[in-house]
């Protein structure tokens, strides 16, 4: 739930009459497969189209102290890629110190992860942007509490009700991981708005055959293929994405028929 005592900083952009026209939840087939790189690249691509956009991370685990506050590199990347500048703490409501499973890191710090707080933070940003990217943490089903009945990131995605963009890390096993994640997304009544192939393993064999196998089985557009970049940066990665299927159509909602399959080559 939103903090009733929350005060909007004076220099924060004003709310708009309607919330963001486009908003997406970015998840991945696993951890360390380039979710933040792709989420930030999507923001760069949207900004080139003249959209006011912001990226937020639901939960961040792994932070170092700088100038009296804890900073997470993923959150900083999203901050830098956003052309809507907001107060620092708006980009992520939970920045945890230990780079481990969020519910474990939160328990060690005495923090209770609350989906309501994350939803309120998203709504605050969506009231000021044309496009919002909400990045998950780890894979699609990461626990947000120690109890077996506690929500996970899939529950969070469903509560937000946003269409999902799936980042597929191209490495051995990615076909099964992609299809299982897509099934979990569909099982929660969410729309898979598109997917991105990110070449995380430069030594992977049969890359084309793997991408073709996934594309043939996912009823969502391939938004692009990011090659293995020696020095990954979001601006460069954005050149390999085609976001037209995301922003040139009406915003998809939960329980709608997923968009028909199509393939998009990198420019």
PDB file of C-alpha atoms in Angstrom:
ATOM      1  CA  UNK A   1       0.000   0.000   0.000  1.00  0.00           C
ATOM      2  CA  UNK A   2       1.107   3.560  -0.600  1.00  0.00           C
ATOM      3  CA  UNK A   3       2.580   5.436   2.339  1.00  0.00           C
ATOM      4  CA  UNK A   4      -0.095   7.970   3.440  1.00  0.00           C
ATOM      5  CA  UNK A   5       2.714  10.223   4.700  1.00  0.00           C
ATOM      6  CA  UNK A   6       4.548  10.193   1.365  1.00  0.00           C
ATOM      7  CA  UNK A   7       5.366  13.683   0.086  1.00  0.00           C
ATOM      8  CA  UNK A   8       6.197  14.179  -3.588  1.00  0.00           C
ATOM      9  CA  UNK A   9       9.487  16.105  -3.887  1.00  0.00           C
ATOM     10  CA  UNK A  10       9.026  19.639  -5.183  1.00  0.00           C
ATOM     11  CA  UNK A  11      11.052  19.173  -8.410  1.00  0.00           C
ATOM     12  CA  UNK A  12       9.283  15.949  -9.454  1.00  0.00           C
ATOM     13  CA  UNK A  13       7.441  16.003 -12.819  1.00  0.00           C
ATOM     14  CA  UNK A  14       3.725  16.574 -12.378  1.00  0.00           C
ATOM     15  CA  UNK A  15       1.138  13.835 -12.796  1.00  0.00           C
ATOM     16  CA  UNK A  16      -0.733  13.587 -16.079  1.00  0.00           C
ATOM     17  CA  UNK A  17      -4.500  13.239 -16.587  1.00  0.00           C
ATOM     18  CA  UNK A  18      -4.037   9.631 -17.819  1.00  0.00           C
ATOM     19  CA  UNK A  19      -1.444   6.972 -16.919  1.00  0.00           C
ATOM     20  CA  UNK A  20       1.242   5.645 -19.255  1.00  0.00           C
ATOM     21  CA  UNK A  21      -0.044   4.542 -22.666  1.00  0.00           C
ATOM     22  CA  UNK A  22       2.484   1.699 -22.716  1.00  0.00           C
ATOM     23  CA  UNK A  23       3.777  -0.342 -19.802  1.00  0.00           C
ATOM     24  CA  UNK A  24       5.478  -3.743 -19.674  1.00  0.00           C
ATOM     25  CA  UNK A  25       6.875  -6.208 -17.161  1.00  0.00           C
ATOM     26  CA  UNK A  26      10.287  -7.542 -18.208  1.00  0.00           C
ATOM     27  CA  UNK A  27      11.203 -11.024 -17.027  1.00  0.00           C
ATOM     28  CA  UNK A  28      13.808 -13.582 -18.050  1.00  0.00           C
ATOM     29  CA  UNK A  29      14.441 -17.263 -18.482  1.00  0.00           C
ATOM     30  CA  UNK A  30      16.904 -17.125 -15.583  1.00  0.00           C
ATOM     31  CA  UNK A  31      19.122 -14.761 -13.669  1.00  0.00           C
ATOM     32  CA  UNK A  32      22.146 -13.138 -15.340  1.00  0.00           C
ATOM     33  CA  UNK A  33      20.684 -13.340 -18.850  1.00  0.00           C
ATOM     34  CA  UNK A  34      20.558  -9.610 -19.602  1.00  0.00           C
ATOM     35  CA  UNK A  35      17.167  -8.431 -18.339  1.00  0.00           C
ATOM     36  CA  UNK A  36      18.529  -5.053 -17.320  1.00  0.00           C
ATOM     37  CA  UNK A  37      20.450  -4.623 -20.568  1.00  0.00           C
ATOM     38  CA  UNK A  38      17.308  -5.346 -22.595  1.00  0.00           C
ATOM     39  CA  UNK A  39      15.012  -3.298 -20.323  1.00  0.00           C
ATOM     40  CA  UNK A  40      17.368  -0.332 -20.646  1.00  0.00           C
ATOM     41  CA  UNK A  41      17.665  -0.868 -24.398  1.00  0.00           C
ATOM     42  CA  UNK A  42      13.865  -0.774 -24.692  1.00  0.00           C
ATOM     43  CA  UNK A  43      13.905   2.596 -22.935  1.00  0.00           C
ATOM     44  CA  UNK A  44      16.496   3.953 -25.370  1.00  0.00           C
ATOM     45  CA  UNK A  45      14.440   2.711 -28.323  1.00  0.00           C
ATOM     46  CA  UNK A  46      11.285   4.302 -26.900  1.00  0.00           C
ATOM     47  CA  UNK A  47      13.035   7.609 -26.268  1.00  0.00           C
ATOM     48  CA  UNK A  48      14.129   7.729 -29.916  1.00  0.00           C
ATOM     49  CA  UNK A  49      10.447   7.598 -30.826  1.00  0.00           C
ATOM     50  CA  UNK A  50       9.813  10.677 -28.728  1.00  0.00           C
ATOM     51  CA  UNK A  51       8.210   8.898 -25.795  1.00  0.00           C
ATOM     52  CA  UNK A  52       8.711  10.041 -22.221  1.00  0.00           C
ATOM     53  CA  UNK A  53       9.819   6.838 -20.552  1.00  0.00           C
ATOM     54  CA  UNK A  54      11.066   5.479 -17.250  1.00  0.00           C
ATOM     55  CA  UNK A  55      12.358   2.123 -16.074  1.00  0.00           C
ATOM     56  CA  UNK A  56      11.921   0.788 -12.555  1.00  0.00           C
ATOM     57  CA  UNK A  57      13.066  -2.391 -10.861  1.00  0.00           C
ATOM     58  CA  UNK A  58      10.685  -4.197  -8.538  1.00  0.00           C
ATOM     59  CA  UNK A  59      13.352  -5.484  -6.134  1.00  0.00           C
ATOM     60  CA  UNK A  60      17.141  -5.258  -6.343  1.00  0.00           C
ATOM     61  CA  UNK A  61      19.489  -7.548  -4.427  1.00  0.00           C
ATOM     62  CA  UNK A  62      23.146  -6.614  -4.281  1.00  0.00           C
ATOM     63  CA  UNK A  63      24.167  -3.058  -3.439  1.00  0.00           C
ATOM     64  CA  UNK A  64      27.141  -1.011  -2.321  1.00  0.00           C
ATOM     65  CA  UNK A  65      27.078   2.179  -0.292  1.00  0.00           C
ATOM     66  CA  UNK A  66      27.745   5.447  -2.110  1.00  0.00           C
ATOM     67  CA  UNK A  67      27.299   8.899  -0.642  1.00  0.00           C
ATOM     68  CA  UNK A  68      25.195   7.582   2.223  1.00  0.00           C
ATOM     69  CA  UNK A  69      22.806   5.409   0.197  1.00  0.00           C
ATOM     70  CA  UNK A  70      22.872   1.872  -1.154  1.00  0.00           C
ATOM     71  CA  UNK A  71      23.214   1.669  -4.925  1.00  0.00           C
ATOM     72  CA  UNK A  72      22.421  -1.287  -7.166  1.00  0.00           C
ATOM     73  CA  UNK A  73      23.970  -1.354 -10.645  1.00  0.00           C
ATOM     74  CA  UNK A  74      20.796  -2.616 -12.356  1.00  0.00           C
ATOM     75  CA  UNK A  75      18.756   0.211 -10.863  1.00  0.00           C
ATOM     76  CA  UNK A  76      21.387   2.728 -11.935  1.00  0.00           C
ATOM     77  CA  UNK A  77      21.293   1.423 -15.511  1.00  0.00           C
ATOM     78  CA  UNK A  78      17.513   1.847 -15.635  1.00  0.00           C
ATOM     79  CA  UNK A  79      17.876   5.323 -14.150  1.00  0.00           C
ATOM     80  CA  UNK A  80      20.410   6.361 -16.790  1.00  0.00           C
ATOM     81  CA  UNK A  81      18.299   4.924 -19.624  1.00  0.00           C
ATOM     82  CA  UNK A  82      15.174   6.793 -18.507  1.00  0.00           C
ATOM     83  CA  UNK A  83      14.584  10.186 -20.105  1.00  0.00           C
ATOM     84  CA  UNK A  84      12.055  10.991 -17.372  1.00  0.00           C
ATOM     85  CA  UNK A  85      14.163  11.942 -14.386  1.00  0.00           C
ATOM     86  CA  UNK A  86      12.625  11.128 -11.018  1.00  0.00           C
ATOM     87  CA  UNK A  87      13.797  11.071  -7.387  1.00  0.00           C
ATOM     88  CA  UNK A  88      16.459   8.372  -6.913  1.00  0.00           C
ATOM     89  CA  UNK A  89      14.343   6.190  -4.649  1.00  0.00           C
ATOM     90  CA  UNK A  90      11.487   6.008  -7.172  1.00  0.00           C
ATOM     91  CA  UNK A  91      13.456   3.690  -9.460  1.00  0.00           C
ATOM     92  CA  UNK A  92      13.307   0.810  -6.982  1.00  0.00           C
ATOM     93  CA  UNK A  93      11.365   0.531  -3.707  1.00  0.00           C
ATOM     94  CA  UNK A  94      13.577  -2.239  -2.273  1.00  0.00           C
ATOM     95  CA  UNK A  95      17.366  -2.090  -2.660  1.00  0.00           C
ATOM     96  CA  UNK A  96      18.884  -4.911  -0.608  1.00  0.00           C
ATOM     97  CA  UNK A  97      22.559  -5.301   0.273  1.00  0.00           C
ATOM     98  CA  UNK A  98      23.224  -9.000  -0.332  1.00  0.00           C
ATOM     99  CA  UNK A  99      23.337 -10.314  -3.907  1.00  0.00           C
ATOM    100  CA  UNK A 100      21.233 -13.389  -3.212  1.00  0.00           C
ATOM    101  CA  UNK A 101      17.608 -14.493  -3.477  1.00  0.00           C
ATOM    102  CA  UNK A 102      15.522 -11.411  -2.563  1.00  0.00           C
ATOM    103  CA  UNK A 103      13.511 -13.079   0.207  1.00  0.00           C
ATOM    104  CA  UNK A 104      16.744 -14.255   1.863  1.00  0.00           C
ATOM    105  CA  UNK A 105      18.401 -10.839   1.557  1.00  0.00           C
ATOM    106  CA  UNK A 106      15.255  -9.121   2.837  1.00  0.00           C
ATOM    107  CA  UNK A 107      14.966 -11.435   5.853  1.00  0.00           C
ATOM    108  CA  UNK A 108      18.589 -10.738   6.781  1.00  0.00           C
ATOM    109  CA  UNK A 109      17.825  -7.000   6.803  1.00  0.00           C
ATOM    110  CA  UNK A 110      14.489  -7.347   8.592  1.00  0.00           C
ATOM    111  CA  UNK A 111      12.587  -6.137   5.531  1.00  0.00           C
ATOM    112  CA  UNK A 112       9.179  -7.476   4.497  1.00  0.00           C
ATOM    113  CA  UNK A 113       8.751  -7.282   0.718  1.00  0.00           C
ATOM    114  CA  UNK A 114       5.276  -5.920  -0.030  1.00  0.00           C
ATOM    115  CA  UNK A 115       3.770  -6.159  -3.522  1.00  0.00           C
ATOM    116  CA  UNK A 116       1.470  -3.268  -2.610  1.00  0.00           C
ATOM    117  CA  UNK A 117       4.461  -0.977  -2.171  1.00  0.00           C
ATOM    118  CA  UNK A 118       5.820  -2.037  -5.555  1.00  0.00           C
ATOM    119  CA  UNK A 119       2.448  -1.484  -7.217  1.00  0.00           C
ATOM    120  CA  UNK A 120       2.139   1.971  -5.661  1.00  0.00           C
ATOM    121  CA  UNK A 121       5.631   2.862  -6.856  1.00  0.00           C
ATOM    122  CA  UNK A 122       4.789   1.757 -10.376  1.00  0.00           C
ATOM    123  CA  UNK A 123       1.546   3.774 -10.369  1.00  0.00           C
ATOM    124  CA  UNK A 124       3.433   6.876  -9.223  1.00  0.00           C
ATOM    125  CA  UNK A 125       5.823   6.607 -12.177  1.00  0.00           C
ATOM    126  CA  UNK A 126       3.103   5.626 -14.683  1.00  0.00           C
ATOM    127  CA  UNK A 127       1.228   8.813 -13.818  1.00  0.00           C
ATOM    128  CA  UNK A 128       4.118  10.808 -15.288  1.00  0.00           C
ATOM    129  CA  UNK A 129       5.317   8.826 -18.322  1.00  0.00           C
ATOM    130  CA  UNK A 130       4.280   7.647 -21.780  1.00  0.00           C
ATOM    131  CA  UNK A 131       6.021   4.288 -21.340  1.00  0.00           C
ATOM    132  CA  UNK A 132       7.124   2.408 -18.226  1.00  0.00           C
ATOM    133  CA  UNK A 133       9.288  -0.697 -18.011  1.00  0.00           C
ATOM    134  CA  UNK A 134       9.047  -2.694 -14.777  1.00  0.00           C
ATOM    135  CA  UNK A 135      11.952  -5.116 -14.491  1.00  0.00           C
ATOM    136  CA  UNK A 136      11.492  -8.237 -12.408  1.00  0.00           C
ATOM    137  CA  UNK A 137      14.250  -9.985 -10.489  1.00  0.00           C
ATOM    138  CA  UNK A 138      15.870 -13.283 -11.464  1.00  0.00           C
ATOM    139  CA  UNK A 139      13.519 -15.563 -13.391  1.00  0.00           C
ATOM    140  CA  UNK A 140       9.726 -15.417 -13.528  1.00  0.00           C
ATOM    141  CA  UNK A 141       9.009 -17.224 -10.255  1.00  0.00           C
ATOM    142  CA  UNK A 142      11.297 -15.765  -7.593  1.00  0.00           C
ATOM    143  CA  UNK A 143       9.908 -15.885  -4.020  1.00  0.00           C
ATOM    144  CA  UNK A 144       9.244 -12.563  -2.319  1.00  0.00           C
ATOM    145  CA  UNK A 145       8.838 -14.101   1.141  1.00  0.00           C
ATOM    146  CA  UNK A 146      10.095 -17.089   3.099  1.00  0.00           C
ATOM    147  CA  UNK A 147       6.657 -18.620   3.658  1.00  0.00           C
ATOM    148  CA  UNK A 148       5.557 -21.136   1.016  1.00  0.00           C
ATOM    149  CA  UNK A 149       2.360 -19.128   0.543  1.00  0.00           C
ATOM    150  CA  UNK A 150       4.183 -15.817   0.090  1.00  0.00           C
ATOM    151  CA  UNK A 151       3.832 -14.172  -3.325  1.00  0.00           C
ATOM    152  CA  UNK A 152       6.514 -14.524  -5.949  1.00  0.00           C
ATOM    153  CA  UNK A 153       7.441 -12.344  -8.907  1.00  0.00           C
ATOM    154  CA  UNK A 154       4.852 -14.109 -11.082  1.00  0.00           C
ATOM    155  CA  UNK A 155       2.178 -13.031  -8.588  1.00  0.00           C
ATOM    156  CA  UNK A 156       3.571  -9.501  -8.732  1.00  0.00           C
ATOM    157  CA  UNK A 157       3.343  -9.464 -12.533  1.00  0.00           C
ATOM    158  CA  UNK A 158      -0.262 -10.601 -12.300  1.00  0.00           C
ATOM    159  CA  UNK A 159      -1.110  -7.946  -9.700  1.00  0.00           C
ATOM    160  CA  UNK A 160       0.399  -5.261 -11.921  1.00  0.00           C
ATOM    161  CA  UNK A 161      -1.618  -6.688 -14.823  1.00  0.00           C
ATOM    162  CA  UNK A 162       1.019  -5.711 -17.369  1.00  0.00           C
ATOM    163  CA  UNK A 163       1.886  -7.477 -20.617  1.00  0.00           C
ATOM    164  CA  UNK A 164       5.185  -9.322 -20.306  1.00  0.00           C
ATOM    165  CA  UNK A 165       8.382  -9.116 -22.338  1.00  0.00           C
ATOM    166  CA  UNK A 166      10.534 -12.229 -22.025  1.00  0.00           C
ATOM    167  CA  UNK A 167      14.324 -12.019 -22.272  1.00  0.00           C
ATOM    168  CA  UNK A 168      15.709 -15.357 -23.444  1.00  0.00           C
ATOM    169  CA  UNK A 169      19.375 -15.891 -22.645  1.00  0.00           C
ATOM    170  CA  UNK A 170      20.815 -17.816 -25.590  1.00  0.00           C
ATOM    171  CA  UNK A 171      22.696 -20.678 -24.008  1.00  0.00           C
ATOM    172  CA  UNK A 172      22.272 -24.424 -23.701  1.00  0.00           C
ATOM    173  CA  UNK A 173      18.793 -25.209 -22.347  1.00  0.00           C
ATOM    174  CA  UNK A 174      17.211 -21.943 -23.475  1.00  0.00           C
ATOM    175  CA  UNK A 175      14.460 -23.595 -25.543  1.00  0.00           C
ATOM    176  CA  UNK A 176      12.929 -25.403 -22.577  1.00  0.00           C
ATOM    177  CA  UNK A 177      13.435 -22.416 -20.280  1.00  0.00           C
ATOM    178  CA  UNK A 178      11.711 -20.088 -22.744  1.00  0.00           C
ATOM    179  CA  UNK A 179       8.733 -22.376 -23.317  1.00  0.00           C
ATOM    180  CA  UNK A 180       8.255 -23.134 -19.612  1.00  0.00           C
ATOM    181  CA  UNK A 181       8.355 -19.441 -18.753  1.00  0.00           C
ATOM    182  CA  UNK A 182       5.872 -18.655 -21.523  1.00  0.00           C
ATOM    183  CA  UNK A 183       3.534 -21.327 -20.121  1.00  0.00           C
ATOM    184  CA  UNK A 184       3.797 -19.814 -16.636  1.00  0.00           C
ATOM    185  CA  UNK A 185       2.985 -16.365 -18.050  1.00  0.00           C
ATOM    186  CA  UNK A 186      -0.061 -17.680 -19.909  1.00  0.00           C
ATOM    187  CA  UNK A 187      -1.233 -19.651 -16.855  1.00  0.00           C
ATOM    188  CA  UNK A 188      -1.593 -16.371 -14.971  1.00  0.00           C
ATOM    189  CA  UNK A 189      -3.745 -14.816 -17.656  1.00  0.00           C
ATOM    190  CA  UNK A 190      -0.992 -12.474 -18.774  1.00  0.00           C
ATOM    191  CA  UNK A 191      -0.141 -11.489 -22.339  1.00  0.00           C
ATOM    192  CA  UNK A 192       3.302 -12.285 -23.686  1.00  0.00           C
ATOM    193  CA  UNK A 193       3.841  -9.075 -25.635  1.00  0.00           C
ATOM    194  CA  UNK A 194       7.132 -10.138 -27.172  1.00  0.00           C
ATOM    195  CA  UNK A 195      10.504 -11.727 -26.536  1.00  0.00           C
ATOM    196  CA  UNK A 196      14.143 -10.810 -27.030  1.00  0.00           C
ATOM    197  CA  UNK A 197      16.960 -13.240 -27.766  1.00  0.00           C
ATOM    198  CA  UNK A 198      20.124 -12.179 -25.933  1.00  0.00           C
ATOM    199  CA  UNK A 199      23.316 -13.967 -26.944  1.00  0.00           C
ATOM    200  CA  UNK A 200      24.876 -14.446 -23.501  1.00  0.00           C
ATOM    201  CA  UNK A 201      27.072 -17.450 -24.400  1.00  0.00           C
ATOM    202  CA  UNK A 202      29.446 -16.615 -27.267  1.00  0.00           C
ATOM    203  CA  UNK A 203      30.414 -20.287 -27.570  1.00  0.00           C
ATOM    204  CA  UNK A 204      26.842 -21.548 -27.980  1.00  0.00           C
ATOM    205  CA  UNK A 205      26.407 -23.884 -30.937  1.00  0.00           C
ATOM    206  CA  UNK A 206      23.428 -23.922 -33.346  1.00  0.00           C
ATOM    207  CA  UNK A 207      22.223 -20.476 -32.310  1.00  0.00           C
ATOM    208  CA  UNK A 208      20.026 -20.020 -35.392  1.00  0.00           C
ATOM    209  CA  UNK A 209      18.330 -23.385 -34.886  1.00  0.00           C
ATOM    210  CA  UNK A 210      17.622 -22.567 -31.244  1.00  0.00           C
ATOM    211  CA  UNK A 211      16.110 -19.167 -32.077  1.00  0.00           C
ATOM    212  CA  UNK A 212      14.025 -20.739 -34.852  1.00  0.00           C
ATOM    213  CA  UNK A 213      12.745 -23.432 -32.475  1.00  0.00           C
ATOM    214  CA  UNK A 214      11.622 -20.855 -29.912  1.00  0.00           C
ATOM    215  CA  UNK A 215      10.087 -18.536 -32.516  1.00  0.00           C
ATOM    216  CA  UNK A 216       8.053 -21.388 -33.968  1.00  0.00           C
ATOM    217  CA  UNK A 217       6.578 -22.181 -30.559  1.00  0.00           C
ATOM    218  CA  UNK A 218       5.894 -18.750 -29.055  1.00  0.00           C
ATOM    219  CA  UNK A 219       2.819 -16.869 -30.217  1.00  0.00           C
ATOM    220  CA  UNK A 220       4.471 -13.498 -29.648  1.00  0.00           C
ATOM    221  CA  UNK A 221       6.783 -11.382 -31.810  1.00  0.00           C
ATOM    222  CA  UNK A 222      10.542 -11.637 -31.653  1.00  0.00           C
ATOM    223  CA  UNK A 223      11.469  -8.041 -30.866  1.00  0.00           C
ATOM    224  CA  UNK A 224      15.119  -8.516 -31.711  1.00  0.00           C
ATOM    225  CA  UNK A 225      18.329 -10.431 -31.258  1.00  0.00           C
ATOM    226  CA  UNK A 226      21.069  -8.809 -29.233  1.00  0.00           C
ATOM    227  CA  UNK A 227      24.460 -10.256 -30.232  1.00  0.00           C
ATOM    228  CA  UNK A 228      27.188 -11.028 -27.728  1.00  0.00           C
ATOM    229  CA  UNK A 229      28.657  -7.585 -27.105  1.00  0.00           C
ATOM    230  CA  UNK A 230      32.254  -7.362 -25.772  1.00  0.00           C
ATOM    231  CA  UNK A 231      31.241  -4.259 -23.799  1.00  0.00           C
ATOM    232  CA  UNK A 232      27.452  -4.411 -23.407  1.00  0.00           C
ATOM    233  CA  UNK A 233      25.671  -1.087 -23.265  1.00  0.00           C
ATOM    234  CA  UNK A 234      21.996  -0.324 -23.589  1.00  0.00           C
ATOM    235  CA  UNK A 235      22.305   2.296 -26.325  1.00  0.00           C
ATOM    236  CA  UNK A 236      24.120  -0.159 -28.605  1.00  0.00           C
ATOM    237  CA  UNK A 237      21.759  -3.019 -27.746  1.00  0.00           C
ATOM    238  CA  UNK A 238      18.758  -0.841 -28.576  1.00  0.00           C
ATOM    239  CA  UNK A 239      19.848  -0.805 -32.216  1.00  0.00           C
ATOM    240  CA  UNK A 240      19.021  -4.506 -32.432  1.00  0.00           C
ATOM    241  CA  UNK A 241      15.434  -4.095 -31.208  1.00  0.00           C
ATOM    242  CA  UNK A 242      12.213  -3.372 -33.065  1.00  0.00           C
ATOM    243  CA  UNK A 243       9.652  -2.025 -30.611  1.00  0.00           C
ATOM    244  CA  UNK A 244       6.980  -1.292 -33.213  1.00  0.00           C
ATOM    245  CA  UNK A 245       4.842  -4.262 -32.067  1.00  0.00           C
ATOM    246  CA  UNK A 246       4.859  -2.764 -28.561  1.00  0.00           C
ATOM    247  CA  UNK A 247       4.095   0.884 -29.212  1.00  0.00           C
ATOM    248  CA  UNK A 248       2.286   0.974 -32.547  1.00  0.00           C
ATOM    249  CA  UNK A 249      -0.719  -0.939 -31.229  1.00  0.00           C
ATOM    250  CA  UNK A 250      -3.135  -0.372 -28.367  1.00  0.00           C
ATOM    251  CA  UNK A 251      -1.794  -1.458 -25.008  1.00  0.00           C
ATOM    252  CA  UNK A 252      -2.642  -5.164 -24.470  1.00  0.00           C
ATOM    253  CA  UNK A 253      -4.403  -6.114 -21.281  1.00  0.00           C
ATOM    254  CA  UNK A 254      -4.690  -9.281 -19.258  1.00  0.00           C
ATOM    255  CA  UNK A 255      -6.696 -12.143 -20.781  1.00  0.00           C
ATOM    256  CA  UNK A 256      -6.549 -10.704 -24.303  1.00  0.00           C
ATOM    257  CA  UNK A 257      -5.504 -12.938 -27.173  1.00  0.00           C
ATOM    258  CA  UNK A 258      -1.693 -12.746 -27.526  1.00  0.00           C
ATOM    259  CA  UNK A 259      -0.407 -11.015 -30.658  1.00  0.00           C
ATOM    260  CA  UNK A 260       0.208 -13.248 -33.641  1.00  0.00           C
ATOM    261  CA  UNK A 261       3.708 -14.595 -34.136  1.00  0.00           C
ATOM    262  CA  UNK A 262       6.032 -12.584 -36.292  1.00  0.00           C
ATOM    263  CA  UNK A 263       9.784 -12.186 -36.641  1.00  0.00           C
ATOM    264  CA  UNK A 264      11.728  -8.963 -36.733  1.00  0.00           C
ATOM    265  CA  UNK A 265      15.269  -8.659 -37.917  1.00  0.00           C
ATOM    266  CA  UNK A 266      17.638  -6.247 -36.248  1.00  0.00           C
ATOM    267  CA  UNK A 267      18.180  -3.025 -38.155  1.00  0.00           C
TER     268      UNK A 267
END
